[in-house]
Amino acid sequence: MGSFTTLSRSSSRLLFRQLFENESFTYTYLLADMSHPDKPALLIDPVDRAVDRDLNLVRELGLKLIYAMNTHVHADHITGTGLIKGKVPGVKSVISKASDSKADVFVEPGDKISFGNLFLEVGLCDMFAFVSFIVWIFWTVMGNSFDVWVAYILLVRATPGHTMGCVTYVTGDGPDQPQPRMAFTGDALLVRGCGRIDFQGGSSEQLYKSVHSQIFTLPKETLVYPGHDYKGFTVTTVGEEMLYNPRLTKDENFCIQNSPCIPYFLMRVDLVLLEGTIPETFRSIMQNLNLPYPEMIDVALPANKVCGLQD
């Protein structure tokens, strides 16, 4: 099939592999805690056609696969989570509760997916916006006097907009977690692009708000690993996309670098909470992509609603 490993990152603790499936141009990600006796591992966005390759790699590396996860319900390929569960007893499938799909674990705002002593953070945009709004009120009323809130707010990350149930998985913060942080954005944020919004409840307004409030508020050095790439790119950073993404940098209001009135981690959040701040240029771009109807959608969507396996 021509699928291959494109990037690896190993340390005394984290093992990371980026894998590519060339029919759907999909990236699958393998992460494991090598410092733990069991070497627990997880796969993000596995593809059915590449399951044997992925599981062979897991066995070769001596890992114990515990989670097979999806960032959203895919329309361009069938997920491999169902096949993996059938081949590896004990593996649990993971997807957002908002996806309205079958899985063993449904992630919601504030949840952490732990593997060994490492973890991924996940959240949904509505909670992030609500909590950020409350923090913004307190910051204004109380005279910028409660720095303790900062760490709590940055724990919530996700990106609905491409579909209603999209989430972004982000490695944990802290000295005992991989640095720089890593964000697995699915189809929401791509290298110099973003996912389409013309099916599965997609919305240009929601996508723009989600990316700016959820991903662009991460540290600029955060590594962004997309769900797909069609031009040979493998990774980008939050800082790069804030500067060079041709779709998501169309509004000057979202590019304020230093404000004396609001803390940096909220400067985009308070803006996206306001009506009318989504740039018409972005809306027009997304509404006029004129992309063809996905070849796999009529097969992939119903299959992916049931973990990749039709009942």
Coordinates of C-alpha atoms in Angstrom, one line a residue:
M1 CA 0.0 0.0 0.0
G2 CA 3.0 2.3 0.2
S3 CA 2.3 3.3 3.8
F4 CA 5.3 4.3 5.8
T5 CA 6.7 5.8 8.9
T6 CA 7.5 9.4 8.3
L7 CA 8.8 10.7 11.6
S8 CA 9.9 9.4 14.9
R9 CA 10.8 11.0 18.2
S10 CA 12.1 9.0 21.1
S11 CA 13.5 9.9 24.5
S12 CA 14.0 8.0 27.8
R13 CA 10.3 8.4 28.4
L14 CA 8.2 9.1 25.2
L15 CA 8.2 7.0 22.1
F16 CA 6.5 8.7 19.2
R17 CA 5.9 7.6 15.6
Q18 CA 4.1 9.3 12.8
L19 CA 2.7 6.9 10.2
F20 CA 1.2 7.6 6.8
E21 CA -1.6 5.9 4.8
N22 CA -1.2 7.0 1.2
E23 CA -4.7 6.3 -0.2
S24 CA -6.4 8.7 2.2
F25 CA -3.3 10.8 3.0
T26 CA -4.0 10.2 6.6
Y27 CA -1.5 10.4 9.5
T28 CA -1.7 7.9 12.4
Y29 CA 0.2 8.6 15.5
L30 CA 1.7 6.1 18.0
L31 CA 2.7 7.2 21.4
A32 CA 4.1 5.2 24.3
D33 CA 5.6 5.7 27.8
M34 CA 8.9 3.8 27.6
S35 CA 9.7 4.5 31.3
H36 CA 6.8 2.4 32.5
P37 CA 7.3 -1.4 32.9
D38 CA 4.3 -2.2 30.6
K39 CA 5.3 0.4 27.9
P40 CA 1.6 1.4 27.5
A41 CA 0.8 2.9 24.1
L42 CA -2.0 4.5 22.2
L43 CA -2.8 5.1 18.5
I44 CA -4.5 8.2 17.2
D45 CA -6.6 8.1 14.0
P46 CA -5.7 4.5 12.8
V47 CA -6.9 3.6 9.3
D48 CA -8.4 0.2 8.6
R49 CA -6.1 -0.5 5.6
A50 CA -3.0 0.0 7.8
V51 CA -4.0 -1.8 11.0
D52 CA -1.7 -4.8 10.3
R53 CA 1.2 -2.4 9.8
D54 CA 0.4 -0.5 13.0
L55 CA 0.0 -3.6 15.1
N56 CA 3.2 -5.2 13.8
L57 CA 5.1 -2.1 14.8
V58 CA 3.5 -2.2 18.3
R59 CA 4.6 -5.8 18.7
E60 CA 8.1 -5.1 17.4
L61 CA 8.6 -2.3 19.9
G62 CA 7.3 -4.4 22.8
L63 CA 4.5 -2.0 23.5
K64 CA 1.1 -2.7 25.2
L65 CA -1.6 -1.0 23.2
I66 CA -4.4 0.3 25.5
Y67 CA -6.2 2.9 23.4
A68 CA -7.2 3.3 19.8
M69 CA -8.5 6.9 19.5
N70 CA -10.2 9.1 16.9
T71 CA -10.1 12.9 16.7
H72 CA -13.5 12.8 15.0
V73 CA -15.8 10.8 12.8
H74 CA -13.9 10.5 9.5
A75 CA -15.5 10.8 6.0
D76 CA -12.5 9.9 3.8
H77 CA -11.5 6.6 5.3
I78 CA -12.7 3.9 7.7
T79 CA -11.2 4.0 11.1
G80 CA -9.1 1.0 12.2
T81 CA -10.3 1.1 15.8
G82 CA -12.9 -1.7 15.4
L83 CA -10.4 -4.0 13.7
I84 CA -7.8 -3.3 16.4
K85 CA -10.2 -4.1 19.2
G86 CA -10.8 -7.5 17.5
K87 CA -7.1 -8.3 17.1
V88 CA -5.9 -7.0 20.5
P89 CA -8.0 -7.9 23.5
G90 CA -8.4 -5.1 26.1
V91 CA -7.8 -2.2 23.8
K92 CA -10.4 0.6 24.3
S93 CA -11.7 2.8 21.5
V94 CA -11.9 6.6 22.3
I95 CA -13.9 9.4 20.6
S96 CA -15.7 12.6 21.8
K97 CA -19.1 12.3 23.2
A98 CA -20.2 15.0 20.8
S99 CA -19.5 12.7 17.9
D100 CA -22.6 10.7 18.6
S101 CA -20.8 7.5 17.8
K102 CA -20.0 4.1 19.4
A103 CA -16.8 3.8 21.5
D104 CA -15.7 2.4 24.8
V105 CA -14.6 5.8 26.1
F106 CA -16.3 9.1 25.4
V107 CA -14.1 12.2 26.1
E108 CA -15.6 15.3 27.4
P109 CA -14.3 18.7 28.5
G110 CA -11.5 18.4 31.0
D111 CA -10.8 14.7 30.5
K112 CA -7.3 13.3 30.5
I113 CA -6.2 10.2 28.6
S114 CA -3.4 8.6 30.6
F115 CA -0.9 6.1 29.3
G116 CA 1.7 5.2 31.9
N117 CA 2.8 8.4 33.6
L118 CA 2.0 10.5 30.5
F119 CA -1.3 11.9 29.5
L120 CA -3.2 13.7 26.8
E121 CA -5.5 16.6 27.5
V122 CA -8.8 17.1 25.7
G123 CA -11.7 19.5 26.0
L124 CA -14.5 21.0 23.9
C125 CA -14.8 24.6 22.7
D126 CA -17.9 25.6 24.5
M127 CA -16.5 24.9 28.0
F128 CA -13.2 26.7 27.1
A129 CA -15.2 29.7 26.0
F130 CA -17.4 29.7 29.0
V131 CA -14.6 29.4 31.6
S132 CA -12.5 31.9 29.7
F133 CA -15.4 34.4 29.8
I134 CA -15.7 34.0 33.6
V135 CA -12.0 34.4 34.0
W136 CA -12.0 37.5 31.8
I137 CA -14.8 39.0 34.0
F138 CA -12.8 38.3 37.2
W139 CA -9.6 39.6 35.6
T140 CA -11.3 42.9 34.8
V141 CA -13.2 43.3 38.0
M142 CA -10.6 42.1 40.5
G143 CA -7.7 44.1 39.0
N144 CA -5.6 41.4 37.4
S145 CA -4.9 39.7 40.8
F146 CA -5.4 35.9 40.4
D147 CA -2.6 34.3 38.4
V148 CA -3.5 30.9 39.8
W149 CA -6.3 30.6 37.2
V150 CA -3.8 30.5 34.3
A151 CA -2.7 26.9 34.5
Y152 CA -6.3 25.7 34.9
I153 CA -7.6 27.4 31.8
L154 CA -4.9 26.1 29.5
L155 CA -5.8 22.5 30.3
V156 CA -8.9 22.6 27.9
R157 CA -8.2 22.1 24.2
A158 CA -10.4 21.0 21.3
T159 CA -11.6 22.1 17.9
P160 CA -15.2 21.6 16.6
G161 CA -16.0 23.2 13.3
H162 CA -14.8 20.7 10.7
T163 CA -17.4 18.4 12.3
M164 CA -19.4 19.0 15.5
G165 CA -17.4 16.3 17.4
C166 CA -13.8 17.3 16.6
V167 CA -11.3 17.3 19.4
T168 CA -7.6 18.0 19.6
Y169 CA -5.4 15.8 21.9
V170 CA -2.6 17.8 23.6
T171 CA 0.3 16.3 25.6
G172 CA 0.4 17.4 29.2
D173 CA 2.1 20.4 30.6
G174 CA 4.8 20.3 33.3
P175 CA 8.4 19.2 33.8
D176 CA 7.5 15.5 33.7
Q177 CA 5.7 15.7 30.3
P178 CA 7.2 15.9 26.8
Q179 CA 8.5 19.3 25.7
P180 CA 7.7 21.1 23.5
R181 CA 4.1 20.1 23.8
M182 CA 2.4 18.2 21.0
A183 CA -1.1 18.9 19.6
F184 CA -2.9 16.3 17.4
T185 CA -5.4 18.4 15.6
G186 CA -7.2 16.0 13.3
D187 CA -8.7 17.8 10.3
A188 CA -9.3 21.1 12.2
L189 CA -5.9 22.6 11.7
L190 CA -3.6 21.4 8.9
V191 CA -0.2 22.6 7.8
R192 CA -1.1 25.9 6.1
G193 CA -4.7 25.0 5.9
C194 CA -7.8 23.6 7.7
G195 CA -10.5 21.0 7.2
R196 CA -13.5 21.6 5.0
I197 CA -16.8 22.5 6.6
D198 CA -19.5 21.4 4.1
F199 CA -20.8 18.3 5.9
Q200 CA -21.3 16.7 9.3
G201 CA -22.5 19.9 10.9
G202 CA -19.4 21.9 9.8
S203 CA -19.2 25.6 10.4
S204 CA -16.7 28.2 9.3
E205 CA -17.6 30.4 12.2
Q206 CA -17.1 27.6 14.8
L207 CA -13.9 26.4 13.1
Y208 CA -12.3 29.8 13.1
K209 CA -13.3 30.4 16.8
S210 CA -12.1 27.0 17.8
V211 CA -8.7 27.2 16.2
H212 CA -8.0 30.7 17.6
S213 CA -9.2 30.0 21.1
Q214 CA -8.0 26.4 21.5
I215 CA -4.9 25.9 19.4
F216 CA -3.5 29.4 18.9
T217 CA -3.4 30.0 22.6
L218 CA -1.0 27.1 23.1
P219 CA 2.7 28.1 23.4
K220 CA 4.1 29.1 20.0
E221 CA 6.6 26.3 20.0
T222 CA 3.9 23.6 20.4
L223 CA 4.3 21.0 17.7
V224 CA 1.1 20.6 15.6
Y225 CA 0.6 17.2 14.0
P226 CA -2.3 17.2 11.5
G227 CA -4.7 14.4 10.5
H228 CA -3.8 14.7 6.8
D229 CA -1.3 16.3 4.4
Y230 CA -1.4 16.4 0.7
K231 CA 1.9 18.3 0.0
G232 CA 4.5 16.3 1.9
F233 CA 4.5 18.2 5.1
T234 CA 4.7 16.3 8.4
V235 CA 4.6 18.8 11.2
T236 CA 4.2 22.5 11.9
T237 CA 4.1 24.7 15.0
V238 CA 1.5 26.9 16.6
G239 CA 3.7 30.0 15.9
E240 CA 4.1 29.1 12.2
E241 CA 0.4 28.7 11.6
M242 CA -0.4 31.9 13.4
L243 CA 1.9 33.7 11.0
Y244 CA 1.6 31.8 7.7
N245 CA -1.7 29.9 7.6
P246 CA -3.4 31.5 4.5
R247 CA -6.9 30.8 5.7
L248 CA -6.8 31.4 9.5
T249 CA -4.8 34.7 9.5
K250 CA -7.4 36.9 7.8
D251 CA -8.5 39.2 10.7
E252 CA -6.3 41.8 12.2
N253 CA -8.3 41.6 15.5
F254 CA -6.9 38.2 16.1
C255 CA -3.3 39.2 15.6
I256 CA -2.8 41.5 18.6
Q257 CA 0.6 40.6 20.1
N258 CA 0.7 42.8 23.2
S259 CA -2.3 44.3 25.0
P260 CA -2.0 46.3 28.2
C261 CA -5.6 45.3 29.1
I262 CA -5.7 41.5 28.9
P263 CA -3.4 38.6 29.6
Y264 CA -1.8 37.0 26.5
F265 CA -3.5 33.6 27.0
L266 CA -7.0 35.4 26.8
M267 CA -6.4 38.0 24.1
R268 CA -7.9 35.8 21.4
V269 CA -10.5 34.2 23.6
D270 CA -12.3 37.4 24.5
L271 CA -12.3 38.4 20.8
V272 CA -13.8 35.2 19.5
L273 CA -16.6 35.4 22.1
L274 CA -17.9 38.6 20.4
E275 CA -20.4 38.5 17.6
G276 CA -19.2 39.6 14.2
T277 CA -15.5 38.9 14.6
I278 CA -15.2 36.1 12.1
P279 CA -13.6 37.6 9.0
E280 CA -15.7 37.5 5.9
T281 CA -12.6 36.5 3.9
F282 CA -12.4 33.2 5.8
R283 CA -16.1 32.6 5.5
S284 CA -15.9 33.2 1.7
I285 CA -12.8 31.0 1.3
M286 CA -14.5 28.1 3.1
Q287 CA -17.8 28.5 1.3
N288 CA -16.1 28.5 -2.1
L289 CA -13.6 25.7 -1.9
N290 CA -15.6 23.7 -4.5
L291 CA -14.1 20.4 -3.3
P292 CA -15.5 17.2 -4.8
Y293 CA -17.8 15.0 -2.9
P294 CA -15.6 12.6 -0.7
E295 CA -15.4 9.3 -2.5
M296 CA -15.6 7.3 0.8
I297 CA -18.2 9.3 2.7
D298 CA -21.2 7.1 2.0
V299 CA -19.2 4.1 3.2
A300 CA -17.0 5.7 5.8
L301 CA -19.5 7.7 7.8
P302 CA -21.9 4.8 8.7
A303 CA -19.0 2.5 9.4
N304 CA -17.2 5.1 11.6
K305 CA -20.3 5.7 13.6
V306 CA -19.9 2.1 14.9
C307 CA -16.2 2.1 15.5
G308 CA -15.3 1.2 11.9
L309 CA -17.3 -2.1 11.9
Q310 CA -20.8 -2.4 10.5
D311 CA -23.3 -4.2 12.8

